[in-house]
Each structure stands twice: as C-alpha cells, then as structure tokens.
mmCIF file of C-alpha atoms in Angstrom:
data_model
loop_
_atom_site.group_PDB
_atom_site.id
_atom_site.type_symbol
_atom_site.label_atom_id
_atom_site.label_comp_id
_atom_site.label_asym_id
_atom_site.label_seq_id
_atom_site.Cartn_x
_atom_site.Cartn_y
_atom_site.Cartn_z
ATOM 1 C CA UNK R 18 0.000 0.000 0.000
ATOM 2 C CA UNK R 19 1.401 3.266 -0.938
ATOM 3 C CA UNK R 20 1.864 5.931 1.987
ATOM 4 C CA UNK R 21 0.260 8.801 1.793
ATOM 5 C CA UNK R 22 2.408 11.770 1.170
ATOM 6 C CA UNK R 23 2.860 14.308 3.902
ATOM 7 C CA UNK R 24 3.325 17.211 1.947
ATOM 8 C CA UNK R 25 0.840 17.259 -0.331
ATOM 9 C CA UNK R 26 -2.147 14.620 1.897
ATOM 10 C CA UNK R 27 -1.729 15.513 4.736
ATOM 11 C CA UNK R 28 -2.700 18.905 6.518
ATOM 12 C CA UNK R 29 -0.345 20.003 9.229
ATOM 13 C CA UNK R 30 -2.041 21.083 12.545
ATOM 14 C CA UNK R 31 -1.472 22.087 16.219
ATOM 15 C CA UNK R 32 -1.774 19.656 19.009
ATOM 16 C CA UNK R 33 -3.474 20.352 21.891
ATOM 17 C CA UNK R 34 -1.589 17.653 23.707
ATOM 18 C CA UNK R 35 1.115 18.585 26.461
ATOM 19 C CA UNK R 36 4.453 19.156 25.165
ATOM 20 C CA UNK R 37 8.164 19.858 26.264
ATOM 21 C CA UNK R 38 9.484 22.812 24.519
ATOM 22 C CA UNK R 39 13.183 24.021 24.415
ATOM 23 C CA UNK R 40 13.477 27.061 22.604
ATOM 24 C CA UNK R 41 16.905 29.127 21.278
ATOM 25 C CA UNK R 42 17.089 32.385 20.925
ATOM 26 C CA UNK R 43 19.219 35.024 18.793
ATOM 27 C CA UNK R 44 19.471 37.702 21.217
ATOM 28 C CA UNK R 45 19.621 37.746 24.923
ATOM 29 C CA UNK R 46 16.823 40.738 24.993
ATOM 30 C CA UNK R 47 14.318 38.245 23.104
ATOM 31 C CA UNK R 48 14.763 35.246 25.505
ATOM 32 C CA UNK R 49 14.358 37.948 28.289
ATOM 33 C CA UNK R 50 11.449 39.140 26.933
ATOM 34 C CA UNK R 51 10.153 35.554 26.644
ATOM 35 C CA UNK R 52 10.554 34.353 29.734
ATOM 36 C CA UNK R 53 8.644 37.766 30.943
ATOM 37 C CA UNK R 54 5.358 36.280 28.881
ATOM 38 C CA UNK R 55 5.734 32.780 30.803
ATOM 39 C CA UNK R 56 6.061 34.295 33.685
ATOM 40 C CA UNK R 57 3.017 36.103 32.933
ATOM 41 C CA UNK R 58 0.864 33.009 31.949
ATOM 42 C CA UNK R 59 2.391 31.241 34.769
ATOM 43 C CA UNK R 60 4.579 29.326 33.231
ATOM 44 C CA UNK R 61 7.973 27.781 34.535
ATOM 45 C CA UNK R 62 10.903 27.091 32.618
ATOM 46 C CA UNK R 63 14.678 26.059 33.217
ATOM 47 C CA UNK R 64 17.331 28.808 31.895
ATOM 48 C CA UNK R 65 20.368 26.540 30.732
ATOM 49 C CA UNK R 66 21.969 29.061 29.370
ATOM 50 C CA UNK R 67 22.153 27.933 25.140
ATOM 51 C CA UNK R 68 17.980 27.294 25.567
ATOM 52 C CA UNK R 69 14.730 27.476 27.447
ATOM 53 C CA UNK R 70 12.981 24.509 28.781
ATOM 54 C CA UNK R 71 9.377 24.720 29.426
ATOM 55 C CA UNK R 72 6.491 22.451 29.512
ATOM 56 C CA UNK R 73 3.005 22.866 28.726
ATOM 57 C CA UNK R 74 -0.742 21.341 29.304
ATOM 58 C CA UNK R 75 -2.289 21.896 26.311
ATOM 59 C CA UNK R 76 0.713 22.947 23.122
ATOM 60 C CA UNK R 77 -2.051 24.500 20.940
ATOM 61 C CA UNK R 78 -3.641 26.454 23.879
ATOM 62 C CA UNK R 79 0.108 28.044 24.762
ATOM 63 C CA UNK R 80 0.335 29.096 20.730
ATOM 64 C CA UNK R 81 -3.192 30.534 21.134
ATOM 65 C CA UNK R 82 -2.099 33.066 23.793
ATOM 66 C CA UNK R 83 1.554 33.411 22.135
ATOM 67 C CA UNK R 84 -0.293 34.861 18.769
ATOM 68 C CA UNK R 85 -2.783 36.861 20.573
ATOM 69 C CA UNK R 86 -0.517 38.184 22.650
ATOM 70 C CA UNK R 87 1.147 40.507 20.226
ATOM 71 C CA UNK R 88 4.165 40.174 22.205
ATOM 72 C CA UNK R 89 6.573 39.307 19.492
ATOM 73 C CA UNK R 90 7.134 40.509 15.939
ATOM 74 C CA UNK R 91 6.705 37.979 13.144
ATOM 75 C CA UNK R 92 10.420 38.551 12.496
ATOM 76 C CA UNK R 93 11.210 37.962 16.255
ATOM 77 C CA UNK R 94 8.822 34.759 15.639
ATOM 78 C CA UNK R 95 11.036 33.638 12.927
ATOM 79 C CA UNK R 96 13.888 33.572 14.920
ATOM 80 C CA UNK R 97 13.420 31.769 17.958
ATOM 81 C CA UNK R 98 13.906 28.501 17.429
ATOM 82 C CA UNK R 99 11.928 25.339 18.939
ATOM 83 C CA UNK R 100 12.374 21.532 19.774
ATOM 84 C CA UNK R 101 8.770 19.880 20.717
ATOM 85 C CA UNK R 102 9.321 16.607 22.603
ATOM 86 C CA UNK R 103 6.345 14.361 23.849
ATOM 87 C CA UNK R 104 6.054 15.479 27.805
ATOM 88 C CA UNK R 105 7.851 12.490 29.216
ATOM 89 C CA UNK R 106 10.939 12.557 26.279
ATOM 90 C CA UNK R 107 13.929 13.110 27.817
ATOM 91 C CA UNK R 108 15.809 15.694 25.332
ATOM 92 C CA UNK R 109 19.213 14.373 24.258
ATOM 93 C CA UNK R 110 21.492 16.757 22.076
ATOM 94 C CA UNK R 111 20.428 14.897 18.623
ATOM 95 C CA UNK R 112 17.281 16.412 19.118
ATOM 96 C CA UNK R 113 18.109 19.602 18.038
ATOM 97 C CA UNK R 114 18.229 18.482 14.668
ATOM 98 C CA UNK R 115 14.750 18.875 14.674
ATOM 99 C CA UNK R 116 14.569 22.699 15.620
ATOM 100 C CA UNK R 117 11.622 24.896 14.041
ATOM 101 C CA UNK R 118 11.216 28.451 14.204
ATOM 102 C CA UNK R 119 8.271 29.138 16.281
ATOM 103 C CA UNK R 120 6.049 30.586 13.898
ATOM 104 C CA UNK R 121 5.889 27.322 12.246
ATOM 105 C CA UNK R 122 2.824 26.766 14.603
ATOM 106 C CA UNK R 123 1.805 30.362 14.783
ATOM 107 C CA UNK R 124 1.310 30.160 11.207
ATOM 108 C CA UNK R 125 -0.761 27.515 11.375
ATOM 109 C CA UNK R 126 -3.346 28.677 14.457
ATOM 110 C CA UNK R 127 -3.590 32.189 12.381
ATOM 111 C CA UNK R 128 -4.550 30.646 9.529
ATOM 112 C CA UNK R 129 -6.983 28.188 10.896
ATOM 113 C CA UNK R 130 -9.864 28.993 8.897
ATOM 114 C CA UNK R 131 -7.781 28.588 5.901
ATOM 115 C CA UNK R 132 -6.465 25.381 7.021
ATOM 116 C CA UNK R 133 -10.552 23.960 7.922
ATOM 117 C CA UNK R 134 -11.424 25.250 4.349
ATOM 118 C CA UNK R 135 -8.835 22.625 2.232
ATOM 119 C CA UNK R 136 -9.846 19.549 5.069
ATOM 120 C CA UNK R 137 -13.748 20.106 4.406
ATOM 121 C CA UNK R 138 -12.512 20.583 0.795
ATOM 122 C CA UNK R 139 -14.342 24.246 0.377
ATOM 123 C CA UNK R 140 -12.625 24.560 -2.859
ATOM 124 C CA UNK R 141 -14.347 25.511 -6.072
ATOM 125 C CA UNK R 142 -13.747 25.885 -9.954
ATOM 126 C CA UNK R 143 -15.031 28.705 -12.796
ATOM 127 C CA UNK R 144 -14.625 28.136 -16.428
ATOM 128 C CA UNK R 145 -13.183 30.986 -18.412
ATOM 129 C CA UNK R 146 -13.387 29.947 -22.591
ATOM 130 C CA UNK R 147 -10.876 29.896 -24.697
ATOM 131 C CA UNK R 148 -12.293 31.022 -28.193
ATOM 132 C CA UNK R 149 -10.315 30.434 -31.313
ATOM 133 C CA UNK R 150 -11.009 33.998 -32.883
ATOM 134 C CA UNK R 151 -10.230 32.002 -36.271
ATOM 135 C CA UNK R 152 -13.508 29.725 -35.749
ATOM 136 C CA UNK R 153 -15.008 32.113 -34.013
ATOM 137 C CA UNK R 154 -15.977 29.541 -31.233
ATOM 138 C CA UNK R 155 -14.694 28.016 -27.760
ATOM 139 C CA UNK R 156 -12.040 25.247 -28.077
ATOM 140 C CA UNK R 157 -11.400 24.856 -24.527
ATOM 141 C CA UNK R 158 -11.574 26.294 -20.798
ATOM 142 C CA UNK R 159 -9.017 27.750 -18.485
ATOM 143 C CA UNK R 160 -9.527 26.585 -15.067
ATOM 144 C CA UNK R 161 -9.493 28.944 -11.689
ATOM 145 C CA UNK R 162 -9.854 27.904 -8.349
ATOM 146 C CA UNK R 163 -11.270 29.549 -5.774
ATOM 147 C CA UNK R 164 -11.747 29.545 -1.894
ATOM 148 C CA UNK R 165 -15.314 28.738 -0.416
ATOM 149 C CA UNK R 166 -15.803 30.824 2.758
ATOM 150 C CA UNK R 167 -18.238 28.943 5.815
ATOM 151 C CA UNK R 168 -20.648 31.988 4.736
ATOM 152 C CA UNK R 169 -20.262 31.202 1.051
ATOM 153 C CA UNK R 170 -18.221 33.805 0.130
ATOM 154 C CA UNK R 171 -15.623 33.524 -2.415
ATOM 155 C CA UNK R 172 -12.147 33.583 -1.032
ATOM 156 C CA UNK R 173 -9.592 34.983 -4.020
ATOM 157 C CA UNK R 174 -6.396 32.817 -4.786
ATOM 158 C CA UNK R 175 -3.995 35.447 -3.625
ATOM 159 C CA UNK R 176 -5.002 34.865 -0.252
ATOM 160 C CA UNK R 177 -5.392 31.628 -0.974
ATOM 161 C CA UNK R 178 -2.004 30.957 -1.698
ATOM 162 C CA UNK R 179 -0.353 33.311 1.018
ATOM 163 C CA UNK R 180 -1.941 31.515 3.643
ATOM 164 C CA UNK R 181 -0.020 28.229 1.753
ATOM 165 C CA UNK R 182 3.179 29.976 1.356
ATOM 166 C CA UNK R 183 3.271 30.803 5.409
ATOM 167 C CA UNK R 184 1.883 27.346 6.608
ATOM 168 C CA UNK R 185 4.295 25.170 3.924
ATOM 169 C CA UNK R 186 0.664 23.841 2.265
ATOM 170 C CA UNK R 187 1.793 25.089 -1.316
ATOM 171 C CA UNK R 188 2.054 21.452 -2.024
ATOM 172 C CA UNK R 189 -1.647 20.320 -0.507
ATOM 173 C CA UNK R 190 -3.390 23.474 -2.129
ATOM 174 C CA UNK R 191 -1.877 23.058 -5.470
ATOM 175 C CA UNK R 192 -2.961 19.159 -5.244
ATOM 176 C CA UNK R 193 -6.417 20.156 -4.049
ATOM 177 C CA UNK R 194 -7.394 23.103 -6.825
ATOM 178 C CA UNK R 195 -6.321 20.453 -9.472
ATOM 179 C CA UNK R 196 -8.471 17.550 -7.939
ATOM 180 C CA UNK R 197 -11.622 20.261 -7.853
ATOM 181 C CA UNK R 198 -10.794 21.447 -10.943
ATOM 182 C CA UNK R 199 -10.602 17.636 -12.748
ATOM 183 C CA UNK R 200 -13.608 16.684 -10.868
ATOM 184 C CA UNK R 201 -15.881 19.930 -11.526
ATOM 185 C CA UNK R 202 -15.095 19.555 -15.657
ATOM 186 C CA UNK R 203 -15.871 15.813 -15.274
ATOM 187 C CA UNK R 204 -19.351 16.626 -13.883
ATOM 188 C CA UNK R 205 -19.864 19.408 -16.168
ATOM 189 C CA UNK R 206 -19.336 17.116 -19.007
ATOM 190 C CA UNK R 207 -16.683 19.377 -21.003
ATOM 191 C CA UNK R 208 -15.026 16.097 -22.215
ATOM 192 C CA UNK R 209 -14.659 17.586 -25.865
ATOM 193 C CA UNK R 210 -12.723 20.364 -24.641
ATOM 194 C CA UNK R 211 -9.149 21.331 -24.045
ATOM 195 C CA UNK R 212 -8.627 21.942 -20.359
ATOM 196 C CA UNK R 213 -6.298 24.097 -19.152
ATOM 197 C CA UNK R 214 -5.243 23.683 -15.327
ATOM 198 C CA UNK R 215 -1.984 25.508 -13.924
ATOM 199 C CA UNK R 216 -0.118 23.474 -12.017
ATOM 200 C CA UNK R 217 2.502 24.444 -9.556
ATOM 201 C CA UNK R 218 5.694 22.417 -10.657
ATOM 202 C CA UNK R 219 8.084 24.083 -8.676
ATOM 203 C CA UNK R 220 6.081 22.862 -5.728
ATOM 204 C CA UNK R 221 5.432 19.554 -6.534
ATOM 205 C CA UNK R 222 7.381 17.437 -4.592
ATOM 206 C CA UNK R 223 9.647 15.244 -7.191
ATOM 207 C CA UNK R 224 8.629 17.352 -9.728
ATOM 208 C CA UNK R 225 11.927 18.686 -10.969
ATOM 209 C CA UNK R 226 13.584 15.265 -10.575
ATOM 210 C CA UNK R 227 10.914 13.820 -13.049
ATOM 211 C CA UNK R 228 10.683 15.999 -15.772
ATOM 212 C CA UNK R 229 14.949 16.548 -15.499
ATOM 213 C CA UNK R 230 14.836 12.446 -16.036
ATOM 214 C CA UNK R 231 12.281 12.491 -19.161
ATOM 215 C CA UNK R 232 14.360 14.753 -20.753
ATOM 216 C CA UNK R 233 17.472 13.192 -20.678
ATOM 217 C CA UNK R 234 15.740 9.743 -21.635
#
C-alpha cells in the first residue's frame, strides 16, 4: 500500500496535547522578553543558558495566547527557534536536529480557517473559454480555483495561496485546486474540450527530478 504523502495529503495542525518545549534564541533581549510572557501566563521554565525549557498542558492552547498576545514581531517569531518533545521525552542533544522556528505553529493557528477550508474541501472551480477567434468559437476552458468561505463567500487565490506559502501547504493546495478542478469539468461534461489547469511544478514534490529524467531519456 502506498503511503500517503505528507506534503501534499496531509494537513499540518497544532496539538493540543502537552508538550516539552526548548526554545533558542538570537538575542539575549528576546529570551528575556520571553521568559517575561511565561512568567506572565504562569509558566515555569529552566534557563540553561544555550535554551529554554518549558512544559506545557495543552501545546495549541500556549500558541493561542503566544499569537494573541502581540508580544513578538513575526520577524522575532522567525527567529526563535523550537524543539517539541512528547512530555515524558527526555531531550538528548540529537534532538536539536529537529529545531523549528516558532512561527511554524503560529502560522498555522492564524490561519486556521484557511487550514478547515482545504480539510472540508471548500474549494471551487469557474470556467473561463478559450475562443479560437479564427472559428469564431470556444475550443477549450481555463480553469481557476477559488476559496469557499463557511458563509459562502468567495475567497480569491492570492489569499489563498499566502496563507499556503506561510503554513508550507503550497504542495496540498496546489494538489487540491487540481483535484476540484478535474472533478468539476468531469461533472460538467466538457469532455470535448481542451482543459487548461496551472499546475505548480516548482512545488510539486519530485517534480523537478521527473521531468529533469524524461528529458534526458
């Protein structure tokens, strides 16, 4: 049975499970000023000196207040960077391997409804012709995607795709608008029609592997 790929079937998200966190920092001043916002939530934490070790009950709770907090720039976000162990893992120095910048999760609990939108698959497609101005009649339809809003409302791609670009779901998106798109000119019946779909190479995982390996064969 083939996995399922992670990049582009599977949706990252925020546990709300508990969670060891050891964060590094690039300036003294920011790990001061973080430890000042633990304090605050009542939060304690070990000061080793290289890192911070914290735990916490509920991981996607503690990003909750982090965003809303306003504490911390996105830039600042950007730079501290994270390990996230299970609660009883005991953190060994391989771990760090593993480090994230934090706003790898504050990405994702910002753009939440974004995120609910591709997993109930609230995607949709229009048809815009192509005409040859020759015949003087349609030969085929470019396909757009669109966003489907839990009101209904149309949700452009631009915002589409720079909620993908900050939650690393370029991959998932892209898979998901051509899916729709296949699926919506299937039930339309446009079968004797071209069908034009952009698809997002670049971000295809394997993608530049592939079509490097048809060429040279």
């Amino acid at each position: 049975m083939n996995e399922r790929c992670q990049r582009c079937q599977v949706l990252p998200r925020v546990t709300d499970e508990p969670k060891q966190l050891f964060c590094v920092f690039p300036l003294e001043v920011i790990k001061e000023k973080f430890k000042s916002f633990l304090k605050d939530h009542g939060c304690e934490f070990l000061d080793e000196g290289e890192f911070l070790g914290f735990e916490v009950e509920n991981f996607k709770s503690f990003i909750v207040k982090l965003t809303g907090s306003n504490v911390f720039s996105s830039v600042e976000l950007n730079d501290i960077h994270c390990v996230m162990l299970d609660k009883n893992t005991p953190l060994t120095v391989s771990a760090f391997k593993s480090l994230k910048p934090l706003n790898t999760w504050t990405s994702l609990v910002e753009a939440e409804e974004y995120l609910e939108m591709l997993s109930d698959g609230r995607l949709t497609a229009y048809f815009q012709p192509v005409v040859d101005v020759k015949q003087h009649k349609v030969v085929g339809f470019e396909v757009l995607a669109r966003g489907v809003g839990k009101d209904g409302s149309i949700v452009p791609p631009g915002q589409l795709f720079d909620c993908a670009r900050k939650t690393d779901t370029l991959f998932y998106l892209d898979r998901a608008c051509r899916e729709v798109a296949v699926k919506t000119a299937a039930i339309k019946k446009l079968n004797n029609y071209l069908i034009f779909i952009e698809i997002l190479g670049s971000k295809t995982p394997h993608f530049n592997a592939r079509i490097q390996s048809r060429f040279v064969n």
